[in-house]
């Protein structure tokens, strides 16, 4: 067991090391540094701060050598300790591609062929994917359980008898101020404010990327786009509360929501949601018609497609539902450019792939609650072992997509460092989740996923507008 744990740690470290090379190689800083060192394997000239490009190129090659040694040691240990053929196969694919990657890097550096850097980056991503898949499969074998009992078709639990314990206190016992503040607080909760900061940050990153590509970013555009974003998120959240009010009563974590406890009448909540949606579209329309159309699509997708169609009917609800979270990236880009561009789509792809890696942790923590609500979440219908494995899959895919975003834009060292370091922390919490398998470890990984995306988006904004 101790040797297996050592292998797990080395494999995770190897994946992070390879990713550091991938994300660094995808940034403009490293690409420019290649031209400063046209010899291989060593660069000519002294190592001085006066020539930072040469210093970066040398550091990249030294890191590649060290990561290669780490990968070789990991593979050797894995072939001795891993008992699953597919784990060994993934390890062998990764280590076999490593010399191919080195050869491509040498060719790009010495021949200055513009067409091959993409191949160099692609092989690097394939190596990273091989080690991530090996890690997912090894963790599944090392920590998985055969005693799980997934539910093929979860049925909602009966609605608890309403004995008045969850009802708000009678207005007669409250002061006017308490009633007003309580009502305002209830309407504010309908808007799901905890989602706002991250989704607005997604839109801000989209605007920053578009502004870095050419058009000026005005204060008016920022305020109208973020204001519309806040209102559209509030409208979507309100409609979700209305449509799931009966299910909310069956689930412990949602049983105190304002509509479920009759604090706010359904008709009032619907009117509030419609007003928020209309106000959001008015603000988006002041930016441009495409932003308004995308804003309407986001509201409808989350409120109707996700809430009514996907969430109660398919185990892929979280995956497909990631479209709702990725649309703010397109709204932000469209607000500045007036169109949908490739970098905006790449940012949306990062959000889309991040969503399962993020939300599956919450689904693990609230597995019993989701089963009581009748939702076919992955831990309920496929089991916790399968869910944890998919978290690793989607985390790896998120990191690859972050590398693609770097390759398509002018993002630099801050973005690369943030993605590698915080991505490594995220992966560490997921490995601990596999071993601990507790609610606390699921929440730890959940919060790490929030930190990863939040800091990555901040890095996008700063890298695009300030560096």
Tab-separated table of C-alpha atoms in Angstrom:
chain	number	residue	atom	x	y	z
A	1	UNK	CA	0.000	0.000	0.000
A	2	UNK	CA	2.829	2.412	0.856
A	3	UNK	CA	4.495	1.766	-2.492
A	4	UNK	CA	1.164	2.337	-4.250
A	5	UNK	CA	0.711	5.669	-2.452
A	6	UNK	CA	4.231	6.667	-3.482
A	7	UNK	CA	3.417	5.831	-7.076
A	8	UNK	CA	0.223	7.889	-6.868
A	9	UNK	CA	2.150	10.902	-5.599
A	10	UNK	CA	4.830	10.564	-8.257
A	11	UNK	CA	2.245	10.140	-10.993
A	12	UNK	CA	0.361	13.253	-9.894
A	13	UNK	CA	3.641	15.193	-9.678
A	14	UNK	CA	4.614	14.007	-13.164
A	15	UNK	CA	1.261	15.139	-14.573
A	16	UNK	CA	1.698	18.586	-12.997
A	17	UNK	CA	5.284	18.813	-14.262
A	18	UNK	CA	4.273	17.919	-17.804
A	19	UNK	CA	1.425	20.420	-17.606
A	20	UNK	CA	3.809	23.146	-16.502
A	21	UNK	CA	5.817	22.515	-19.674
A	22	UNK	CA	2.666	22.459	-21.797
A	23	UNK	CA	1.132	25.667	-20.461
A	24	UNK	CA	4.482	27.449	-20.535
A	25	UNK	CA	5.105	26.316	-24.098
A	26	UNK	CA	1.684	27.615	-25.085
A	27	UNK	CA	2.384	31.167	-23.915
A	28	UNK	CA	3.711	33.900	-26.131
A	29	UNK	CA	6.705	34.471	-23.828
A	30	UNK	CA	8.097	30.972	-24.379
A	31	UNK	CA	7.285	31.045	-28.092
A	32	UNK	CA	9.265	34.269	-28.495
A	33	UNK	CA	12.128	32.843	-26.454
A	34	UNK	CA	12.580	29.973	-28.921
A	35	UNK	CA	14.001	32.428	-31.450
A	36	UNK	CA	16.633	33.517	-28.933
A	37	UNK	CA	18.104	30.004	-28.745
A	38	UNK	CA	18.596	28.404	-32.152
A	39	UNK	CA	20.977	25.678	-30.953
A	40	UNK	CA	20.186	22.409	-29.239
A	41	UNK	CA	20.402	20.939	-26.610
A	42	UNK	CA	22.234	23.870	-24.991
A	43	UNK	CA	21.908	27.560	-25.718
A	44	UNK	CA	24.931	29.600	-26.696
A	45	UNK	CA	25.947	32.578	-24.585
A	46	UNK	CA	26.124	33.443	-20.881
A	47	UNK	CA	23.129	33.250	-18.547
A	48	UNK	CA	22.330	36.855	-17.607
A	49	UNK	CA	19.262	38.881	-16.744
A	50	UNK	CA	20.137	41.144	-19.648
A	51	UNK	CA	18.767	38.536	-22.050
A	52	UNK	CA	15.520	37.247	-20.482
A	53	UNK	CA	14.443	35.358	-23.619
A	54	UNK	CA	17.608	33.261	-23.532
A	55	UNK	CA	17.102	32.694	-19.818
A	56	UNK	CA	13.512	31.528	-20.391
A	57	UNK	CA	14.575	29.176	-23.182
A	58	UNK	CA	17.271	27.602	-21.004
A	59	UNK	CA	14.885	27.273	-18.075
A	60	UNK	CA	12.300	25.586	-20.271
A	61	UNK	CA	14.814	23.016	-21.511
A	62	UNK	CA	16.172	22.360	-18.026
A	63	UNK	CA	12.644	21.876	-16.699
A	64	UNK	CA	11.891	19.507	-19.578
A	65	UNK	CA	14.936	17.413	-18.676
A	66	UNK	CA	13.995	17.250	-14.986
A	67	UNK	CA	10.362	16.392	-15.747
A	68	UNK	CA	11.566	13.730	-18.166
A	69	UNK	CA	13.626	12.094	-15.430
A	70	UNK	CA	10.648	12.278	-13.068
A	71	UNK	CA	8.410	10.715	-15.721
A	72	UNK	CA	10.904	7.921	-16.345
A	73	UNK	CA	11.139	7.117	-12.632
A	74	UNK	CA	7.358	7.191	-12.320
A	75	UNK	CA	6.901	4.816	-15.239
A	76	UNK	CA	9.517	2.384	-13.894
A	77	UNK	CA	7.809	2.338	-10.487
A	78	UNK	CA	4.399	2.057	-12.123
A	79	UNK	CA	5.387	-0.950	-14.171
A	80	UNK	CA	6.466	-2.633	-10.937
A	81	UNK	CA	3.478	-1.682	-8.771
A	82	UNK	CA	0.470	-1.035	-11.016
A	83	UNK	CA	-1.645	-4.143	-11.407
A	84	UNK	CA	-3.916	-2.891	-14.163
A	85	UNK	CA	-2.796	-3.327	-17.745
A	86	UNK	CA	-4.476	-0.154	-18.903
A	87	UNK	CA	-2.539	1.888	-16.315
A	88	UNK	CA	0.720	0.449	-17.590
A	89	UNK	CA	-0.354	1.036	-21.184
A	90	UNK	CA	-1.123	4.702	-20.505
A	91	UNK	CA	2.243	5.131	-18.785
A	92	UNK	CA	4.070	3.569	-21.723
A	93	UNK	CA	2.265	5.819	-24.195
A	94	UNK	CA	3.250	8.896	-22.200
A	95	UNK	CA	6.914	7.967	-21.859
A	96	UNK	CA	7.115	6.835	-25.504
A	97	UNK	CA	5.850	10.229	-26.665
A	98	UNK	CA	8.370	12.111	-24.529
A	99	UNK	CA	11.369	11.610	-26.874
A	100	UNK	CA	9.092	12.493	-29.796
A	101	UNK	CA	8.298	15.741	-27.996
A	102	UNK	CA	11.992	16.406	-27.432
A	103	UNK	CA	12.773	15.766	-31.102
A	104	UNK	CA	10.020	18.130	-32.215
A	105	UNK	CA	11.292	20.792	-29.830
A	106	UNK	CA	14.817	20.424	-31.163
A	107	UNK	CA	13.585	20.637	-34.761
A	108	UNK	CA	11.515	23.765	-34.055
A	109	UNK	CA	14.437	25.434	-32.280
A	110	UNK	CA	17.080	24.710	-34.893
A	111	UNK	CA	15.078	24.793	-38.119
A	112	UNK	CA	12.708	27.654	-37.208
A	113	UNK	CA	9.843	25.968	-39.032
A	114	UNK	CA	6.667	27.898	-38.282
A	115	UNK	CA	4.329	24.971	-38.910
A	116	UNK	CA	5.664	22.643	-36.225
A	117	UNK	CA	5.170	24.489	-32.925
A	118	UNK	CA	1.531	23.357	-33.018
A	119	UNK	CA	2.635	19.741	-33.318
A	120	UNK	CA	5.111	20.262	-30.475
A	121	UNK	CA	2.336	21.604	-28.252
A	122	UNK	CA	-0.102	18.885	-29.354
A	123	UNK	CA	2.289	16.072	-28.459
A	124	UNK	CA	2.886	17.717	-25.090
A	125	UNK	CA	-0.853	17.727	-24.416
A	126	UNK	CA	-1.041	14.059	-25.449
A	127	UNK	CA	1.708	13.204	-22.942
A	128	UNK	CA	-0.137	15.090	-20.217
A	129	UNK	CA	-3.400	13.335	-21.102
A	130	UNK	CA	-1.681	9.934	-20.923
A	131	UNK	CA	-0.430	10.537	-17.387
A	132	UNK	CA	-3.770	11.991	-16.247
A	133	UNK	CA	-5.656	8.967	-17.596
A	134	UNK	CA	-3.142	6.654	-15.905
A	135	UNK	CA	-3.706	8.539	-12.645
A	136	UNK	CA	-7.499	8.284	-12.941
A	137	UNK	CA	-7.361	4.555	-13.623
A	138	UNK	CA	-4.833	3.891	-10.865
A	139	UNK	CA	-6.871	5.843	-8.301
A	140	UNK	CA	-9.983	3.949	-9.377
A	141	UNK	CA	-8.254	0.629	-8.700
A	142	UNK	CA	-6.504	1.813	-5.537
A	143	UNK	CA	-9.460	3.514	-3.822
A	144	UNK	CA	-12.594	2.246	-5.586
A	145	UNK	CA	-15.217	0.083	-3.953
A	146	UNK	CA	-17.226	-2.840	-5.288
A	147	UNK	CA	-19.824	-2.460	-2.532
A	148	UNK	CA	-21.604	0.542	-4.010
A	149	UNK	CA	-25.259	0.243	-4.922
A	150	UNK	CA	-26.120	2.799	-7.633
A	151	UNK	CA	-29.769	3.604	-8.306
A	152	UNK	CA	-30.711	3.234	-11.964
A	153	UNK	CA	-33.860	5.327	-11.780
A	154	UNK	CA	-34.037	7.461	-8.620
A	155	UNK	CA	-37.540	8.344	-7.514
A	156	UNK	CA	-38.264	11.518	-5.536
A	157	UNK	CA	-38.877	11.026	-1.853
A	158	UNK	CA	-42.297	12.018	-0.479
A	159	UNK	CA	-42.705	15.674	0.383
A	160	UNK	CA	-42.391	16.029	4.169
A	161	UNK	CA	-45.517	17.011	6.060
A	162	UNK	CA	-45.606	20.749	6.540
A	163	UNK	CA	-46.112	21.224	10.261
A	164	UNK	CA	-45.225	24.874	10.273
A	165	UNK	CA	-41.692	24.416	11.569
A	166	UNK	CA	-40.205	25.654	8.306
A	167	UNK	CA	-42.646	28.508	7.841
A	168	UNK	CA	-41.473	32.059	8.437
A	169	UNK	CA	-42.491	33.604	11.764
A	170	UNK	CA	-45.868	35.395	11.812
A	171	UNK	CA	-45.614	39.009	10.686
A	172	UNK	CA	-47.349	40.111	13.886
A	173	UNK	CA	-44.304	39.090	15.917
A	174	UNK	CA	-41.907	41.083	13.719
A	175	UNK	CA	-41.231	44.776	13.522
A	176	UNK	CA	-41.744	46.630	10.240
A	177	UNK	CA	-37.996	46.808	9.736
A	178	UNK	CA	-37.615	43.063	10.294
A	179	UNK	CA	-40.403	42.296	7.841
A	180	UNK	CA	-38.942	44.542	5.161
A	181	UNK	CA	-35.397	43.220	5.596
A	182	UNK	CA	-36.631	39.626	5.707
A	183	UNK	CA	-38.598	40.058	2.487
A	184	UNK	CA	-35.717	41.801	0.718
A	185	UNK	CA	-33.354	39.059	1.870
A	186	UNK	CA	-35.709	36.380	0.565
A	187	UNK	CA	-35.896	37.996	-2.880
A	188	UNK	CA	-32.124	38.360	-2.885
A	189	UNK	CA	-31.759	34.634	-2.151
A	190	UNK	CA	-33.961	33.852	-5.135
A	191	UNK	CA	-31.261	35.382	-7.348
A	192	UNK	CA	-28.623	32.837	-6.228
A	193	UNK	CA	-26.068	35.545	-5.410
A	194	UNK	CA	-23.263	33.048	-4.697
A	195	UNK	CA	-23.107	32.287	-8.420
A	196	UNK	CA	-22.821	35.900	-9.481
A	197	UNK	CA	-19.210	36.716	-8.708
A	198	UNK	CA	-17.766	33.823	-10.675
A	199	UNK	CA	-20.049	34.133	-13.697
A	200	UNK	CA	-19.472	37.889	-13.858
A	201	UNK	CA	-15.746	37.182	-13.707
A	202	UNK	CA	-16.194	34.848	-16.699
A	203	UNK	CA	-17.832	37.701	-18.648
A	204	UNK	CA	-15.084	40.092	-17.530
A	205	UNK	CA	-12.426	37.679	-18.799
A	206	UNK	CA	-14.245	37.456	-22.131
A	207	UNK	CA	-14.259	41.248	-22.406
A	208	UNK	CA	-10.582	41.460	-21.467
A	209	UNK	CA	-9.565	38.907	-24.105
A	210	UNK	CA	-11.547	40.752	-26.767
A	211	UNK	CA	-10.082	44.114	-25.751
A	212	UNK	CA	-6.556	42.676	-25.921
A	213	UNK	CA	-7.265	41.632	-29.512
A	214	UNK	CA	-7.991	45.170	-30.655
A	215	UNK	CA	-11.180	47.098	-29.749
A	216	UNK	CA	-11.170	49.545	-26.862
A	217	UNK	CA	-12.950	48.475	-23.687
A	218	UNK	CA	-15.115	51.302	-22.382
A	219	UNK	CA	-16.488	51.745	-18.875
A	220	UNK	CA	-19.991	51.858	-20.355
A	221	UNK	CA	-19.562	48.439	-21.973
A	222	UNK	CA	-18.211	46.934	-18.746
A	223	UNK	CA	-21.005	48.302	-16.564
A	224	UNK	CA	-23.815	47.386	-18.954
A	225	UNK	CA	-22.443	43.873	-19.551
A	226	UNK	CA	-21.818	43.067	-15.901
A	227	UNK	CA	-25.104	44.680	-14.870
A	228	UNK	CA	-26.950	42.607	-17.437
A	229	UNK	CA	-25.041	39.560	-16.249
A	230	UNK	CA	-26.067	40.054	-12.625
A	231	UNK	CA	-29.720	40.501	-13.574
A	232	UNK	CA	-29.770	37.512	-15.955
A	233	UNK	CA	-28.194	35.286	-13.304
A	234	UNK	CA	-30.800	36.529	-10.847
A	235	UNK	CA	-33.615	35.795	-13.295
A	236	UNK	CA	-32.293	32.285	-13.998
A	237	UNK	CA	-31.953	31.565	-10.293
A	238	UNK	CA	-35.449	32.827	-9.571
A	239	UNK	CA	-37.032	30.674	-12.296
A	240	UNK	CA	-35.055	27.696	-10.963
A	241	UNK	CA	-36.494	28.299	-7.475
A	242	UNK	CA	-40.006	28.443	-8.914
A	243	UNK	CA	-39.712	25.316	-11.031
A	244	UNK	CA	-38.046	23.211	-8.331
A	245	UNK	CA	-40.105	24.406	-5.368
A	246	UNK	CA	-41.656	20.976	-4.663
A	247	UNK	CA	-38.335	19.150	-5.082
A	248	UNK	CA	-36.638	21.687	-2.806
A	249	UNK	CA	-38.913	20.545	0.024
A	250	UNK	CA	-37.521	17.006	-0.288
A	251	UNK	CA	-33.865	18.028	0.007
A	252	UNK	CA	-32.244	19.112	3.261
A	253	UNK	CA	-29.972	21.736	1.706
A	254	UNK	CA	-32.807	23.431	-0.212
A	255	UNK	CA	-35.770	22.936	2.107
A	256	UNK	CA	-35.362	26.428	3.570
A	257	UNK	CA	-35.529	28.264	0.244
A	258	UNK	CA	-37.998	31.177	0.168
A	259	UNK	CA	-40.604	29.599	-2.134
A	260	UNK	CA	-40.340	26.148	-0.551
A	261	UNK	CA	-41.120	27.720	2.824
A	262	UNK	CA	-43.899	29.918	1.383
A	263	UNK	CA	-42.026	33.060	2.349
A	264	UNK	CA	-42.566	34.336	-1.188
A	265	UNK	CA	-45.670	33.406	-3.240
A	266	UNK	CA	-45.034	31.669	-6.559
A	267	UNK	CA	-46.789	34.394	-8.561
A	268	UNK	CA	-44.657	37.096	-6.965
A	269	UNK	CA	-41.484	35.127	-7.641
A	270	UNK	CA	-42.431	34.625	-11.295
A	271	UNK	CA	-43.139	38.323	-11.702
A	272	UNK	CA	-39.791	39.094	-10.088
A	273	UNK	CA	-37.977	36.706	-12.429
A	274	UNK	CA	-39.659	38.173	-15.518
A	275	UNK	CA	-38.771	41.700	-14.379
A	276	UNK	CA	-35.133	40.708	-13.844
A	277	UNK	CA	-34.956	39.020	-17.244
A	278	UNK	CA	-36.497	42.027	-18.992
A	279	UNK	CA	-34.119	44.429	-17.242
A	280	UNK	CA	-31.154	42.220	-18.134
A	281	UNK	CA	-32.106	42.174	-21.813
A	282	UNK	CA	-32.557	45.953	-21.831
A	283	UNK	CA	-29.009	46.393	-20.517
A	284	UNK	CA	-27.551	43.839	-22.913
A	285	UNK	CA	-29.399	45.489	-25.817
A	286	UNK	CA	-27.664	48.772	-24.964
A	287	UNK	CA	-24.390	46.941	-25.678
A	288	UNK	CA	-25.412	45.163	-28.883
A	289	UNK	CA	-28.012	42.762	-30.242
A	290	UNK	CA	-25.717	39.706	-30.066
A	291	UNK	CA	-25.063	40.224	-26.348
A	292	UNK	CA	-28.834	40.451	-25.781
A	293	UNK	CA	-29.467	37.274	-27.780
A	294	UNK	CA	-26.805	35.371	-25.883
A	295	UNK	CA	-28.171	36.702	-22.581
A	296	UNK	CA	-31.642	35.456	-23.455
A	297	UNK	CA	-30.179	32.095	-24.499
A	298	UNK	CA	-28.393	31.810	-21.138
A	299	UNK	CA	-31.593	32.493	-19.185
A	300	UNK	CA	-33.646	30.048	-21.223
A	301	UNK	CA	-30.993	27.336	-21.201
A	302	UNK	CA	-30.563	27.322	-17.420
A	303	UNK	CA	-34.233	27.879	-16.556
A	304	UNK	CA	-35.810	25.519	-19.091
A	305	UNK	CA	-33.293	23.192	-20.758
A	306	UNK	CA	-31.213	22.471	-17.658
A	307	UNK	CA	-33.834	22.722	-14.911
A	308	UNK	CA	-36.740	20.970	-16.648
A	309	UNK	CA	-35.097	18.705	-19.234
A	310	UNK	CA	-31.537	17.784	-18.277
A	311	UNK	CA	-31.368	17.828	-14.498
A	312	UNK	CA	-34.248	15.409	-13.769
A	313	UNK	CA	-33.721	13.097	-16.747
A	314	UNK	CA	-30.069	12.343	-17.570
A	315	UNK	CA	-26.837	11.559	-15.762
A	316	UNK	CA	-25.132	13.908	-18.216
A	317	UNK	CA	-27.074	16.865	-16.803
A	318	UNK	CA	-23.966	18.414	-15.286
A	319	UNK	CA	-21.871	17.995	-18.431
A	320	UNK	CA	-24.406	19.414	-20.882
A	321	UNK	CA	-25.521	21.966	-18.323
A	322	UNK	CA	-22.029	23.457	-18.504
A	323	UNK	CA	-23.280	25.347	-21.562
A	324	UNK	CA	-25.134	27.717	-19.220
A	325	UNK	CA	-21.949	28.604	-17.360
A	326	UNK	CA	-19.910	29.007	-20.530
A	327	UNK	CA	-22.278	31.480	-22.232
A	328	UNK	CA	-21.070	34.486	-20.150
A	329	UNK	CA	-17.662	34.070	-21.820
A	330	UNK	CA	-19.316	34.545	-25.211
A	331	UNK	CA	-21.412	37.430	-23.889
A	332	UNK	CA	-18.272	39.191	-22.663
A	333	UNK	CA	-16.461	38.695	-25.979
A	334	UNK	CA	-19.514	39.734	-28.029
A	335	UNK	CA	-19.996	42.841	-25.900
A	336	UNK	CA	-16.634	44.154	-27.122
A	337	UNK	CA	-16.275	42.601	-30.581
A	338	UNK	CA	-19.899	42.387	-31.660
A	339	UNK	CA	-19.238	38.851	-32.879
A	340	UNK	CA	-18.161	35.437	-31.571
A	341	UNK	CA	-14.424	34.859	-31.924
A	342	UNK	CA	-12.205	31.812	-31.483
A	343	UNK	CA	-10.592	32.992	-28.207
A	344	UNK	CA	-14.057	33.593	-26.770
A	345	UNK	CA	-15.078	30.072	-27.748
A	346	UNK	CA	-11.869	28.719	-26.186
A	347	UNK	CA	-12.647	30.489	-22.904
A	348	UNK	CA	-16.184	29.092	-23.034
A	349	UNK	CA	-14.644	25.647	-23.549
A	350	UNK	CA	-12.581	26.041	-20.380
A	351	UNK	CA	-15.736	26.821	-18.387
A	352	UNK	CA	-17.678	23.984	-20.022
A	353	UNK	CA	-15.036	21.353	-19.158
A	354	UNK	CA	-14.429	22.794	-15.693
A	355	UNK	CA	-18.105	22.493	-14.723
A	356	UNK	CA	-18.195	18.688	-14.163
A	357	UNK	CA	-14.811	18.724	-12.390
A	358	UNK	CA	-16.294	21.376	-10.105
A	359	UNK	CA	-19.871	20.230	-9.580
A	360	UNK	CA	-19.263	16.491	-9.216
A	361	UNK	CA	-17.573	17.289	-5.881
A	362	UNK	CA	-20.771	18.937	-4.672
A	363	UNK	CA	-22.796	16.007	-6.010
A	364	UNK	CA	-20.645	13.650	-3.924
A	365	UNK	CA	-21.150	15.748	-0.799
A	366	UNK	CA	-24.933	15.897	-1.315
A	367	UNK	CA	-25.452	12.476	-2.865
A	368	UNK	CA	-28.269	11.451	-0.509
A	369	UNK	CA	-29.986	14.798	-0.981
A	370	UNK	CA	-29.958	14.498	-4.762
A	371	UNK	CA	-31.292	10.950	-4.528
A	372	UNK	CA	-34.118	12.201	-2.317
A	373	UNK	CA	-34.877	14.829	-4.942
A	374	UNK	CA	-34.998	12.177	-7.663
A	375	UNK	CA	-32.112	13.672	-9.630
A	376	UNK	CA	-29.940	11.195	-11.593
A	377	UNK	CA	-26.640	12.756	-10.560
A	378	UNK	CA	-23.579	10.679	-11.339
A	379	UNK	CA	-22.858	9.577	-7.725
A	380	UNK	CA	-26.478	8.394	-7.456
A	381	UNK	CA	-26.771	6.387	-10.689
A	382	UNK	CA	-23.130	5.497	-11.443
A	383	UNK	CA	-21.595	5.383	-7.967
A	384	UNK	CA	-18.994	7.429	-6.126
A	385	UNK	CA	-15.987	5.574	-7.579
A	386	UNK	CA	-17.043	6.408	-11.144
A	387	UNK	CA	-17.747	10.008	-10.169
A	388	UNK	CA	-14.315	10.514	-8.613
A	389	UNK	CA	-12.702	9.058	-11.749
A	390	UNK	CA	-14.636	11.481	-13.939
A	391	UNK	CA	-13.508	14.395	-11.786
A	392	UNK	CA	-9.918	13.516	-12.717
A	393	UNK	CA	-10.890	13.179	-16.389
A	394	UNK	CA	-12.571	16.571	-16.526
A	395	UNK	CA	-9.863	18.250	-14.460
A	396	UNK	CA	-7.307	17.041	-16.988
A	397	UNK	CA	-9.517	18.231	-19.857
A	398	UNK	CA	-9.900	21.628	-18.166
A	399	UNK	CA	-6.149	22.046	-17.904
A	400	UNK	CA	-5.665	21.061	-21.558
A	401	UNK	CA	-8.319	23.564	-22.629
A	402	UNK	CA	-6.562	26.242	-20.573
A	403	UNK	CA	-3.435	25.472	-22.584
A	404	UNK	CA	-5.396	25.809	-25.825
A	405	UNK	CA	-6.646	29.214	-24.669
A	406	UNK	CA	-3.067	30.316	-24.023
A	407	UNK	CA	-2.002	29.132	-27.476
A	408	UNK	CA	-4.778	31.112	-29.170
A	409	UNK	CA	-4.136	34.373	-27.330
A	410	UNK	CA	-1.319	36.595	-26.121
A	411	UNK	CA	-1.675	35.471	-22.494
A	412	UNK	CA	1.699	35.265	-20.770
A	413	UNK	CA	3.583	34.142	-17.701
A	414	UNK	CA	0.995	35.161	-15.069
A	415	UNK	CA	-1.708	33.079	-16.712
A	416	UNK	CA	0.635	30.110	-17.222
A	417	UNK	CA	1.895	30.200	-13.629
A	418	UNK	CA	-1.600	30.540	-12.190
A	419	UNK	CA	-2.973	27.635	-14.209
A	420	UNK	CA	-0.053	25.349	-13.325
A	421	UNK	CA	0.193	26.164	-9.602
A	422	UNK	CA	-3.508	26.393	-8.721
A	423	UNK	CA	-4.272	23.504	-11.092
A	424	UNK	CA	-1.720	21.458	-9.165
A	425	UNK	CA	-3.455	22.334	-5.885
A	426	UNK	CA	-6.818	21.365	-7.400
A	427	UNK	CA	-5.379	18.007	-8.488
A	428	UNK	CA	-3.918	17.438	-5.015
A	429	UNK	CA	-7.333	17.964	-3.395
A	430	UNK	CA	-8.894	15.520	-5.871
A	431	UNK	CA	-6.265	12.868	-5.059
A	432	UNK	CA	-7.022	13.383	-1.364
A	433	UNK	CA	-10.737	13.055	-2.146
A	434	UNK	CA	-10.050	9.609	-3.609
A	435	UNK	CA	-8.220	8.471	-0.494
A	436	UNK	CA	-10.378	10.108	2.191
A	437	UNK	CA	-13.836	9.784	0.576
A	438	UNK	CA	-15.517	12.096	3.074
A	439	UNK	CA	-17.887	15.004	2.804
A	440	UNK	CA	-15.118	17.300	4.035
A	441	UNK	CA	-12.733	16.150	1.300
A	442	UNK	CA	-15.448	16.650	-1.333
A	443	UNK	CA	-15.999	20.214	-0.146
A	444	UNK	CA	-12.231	20.782	-0.124
A	445	UNK	CA	-12.011	19.783	-3.775
A	446	UNK	CA	-15.128	21.850	-4.535
A	447	UNK	CA	-13.578	24.985	-3.035
A	448	UNK	CA	-10.269	24.268	-4.798
A	449	UNK	CA	-12.130	24.146	-8.110
A	450	UNK	CA	-13.676	27.545	-7.354
A	451	UNK	CA	-10.248	28.925	-6.479
A	452	UNK	CA	-8.748	27.531	-9.676
A	453	UNK	CA	-11.283	29.110	-11.993
A	454	UNK	CA	-11.520	32.369	-10.057
A	455	UNK	CA	-7.767	32.941	-9.995
A	456	UNK	CA	-7.402	31.800	-13.610
A	457	UNK	CA	-9.997	34.356	-14.719
A	458	UNK	CA	-8.320	37.102	-12.709
A	459	UNK	CA	-5.043	36.165	-14.401
A	460	UNK	CA	-6.758	36.415	-17.804
A	461	UNK	CA	-7.985	39.915	-17.010
A	462	UNK	CA	-4.669	41.133	-15.612
A	463	UNK	CA	-2.565	39.464	-18.310
A	464	UNK	CA	-4.785	40.861	-21.065
A	465	UNK	CA	-5.162	44.415	-19.816
A	466	UNK	CA	-2.187	45.182	-17.579
A	467	UNK	CA	0.831	43.064	-18.651
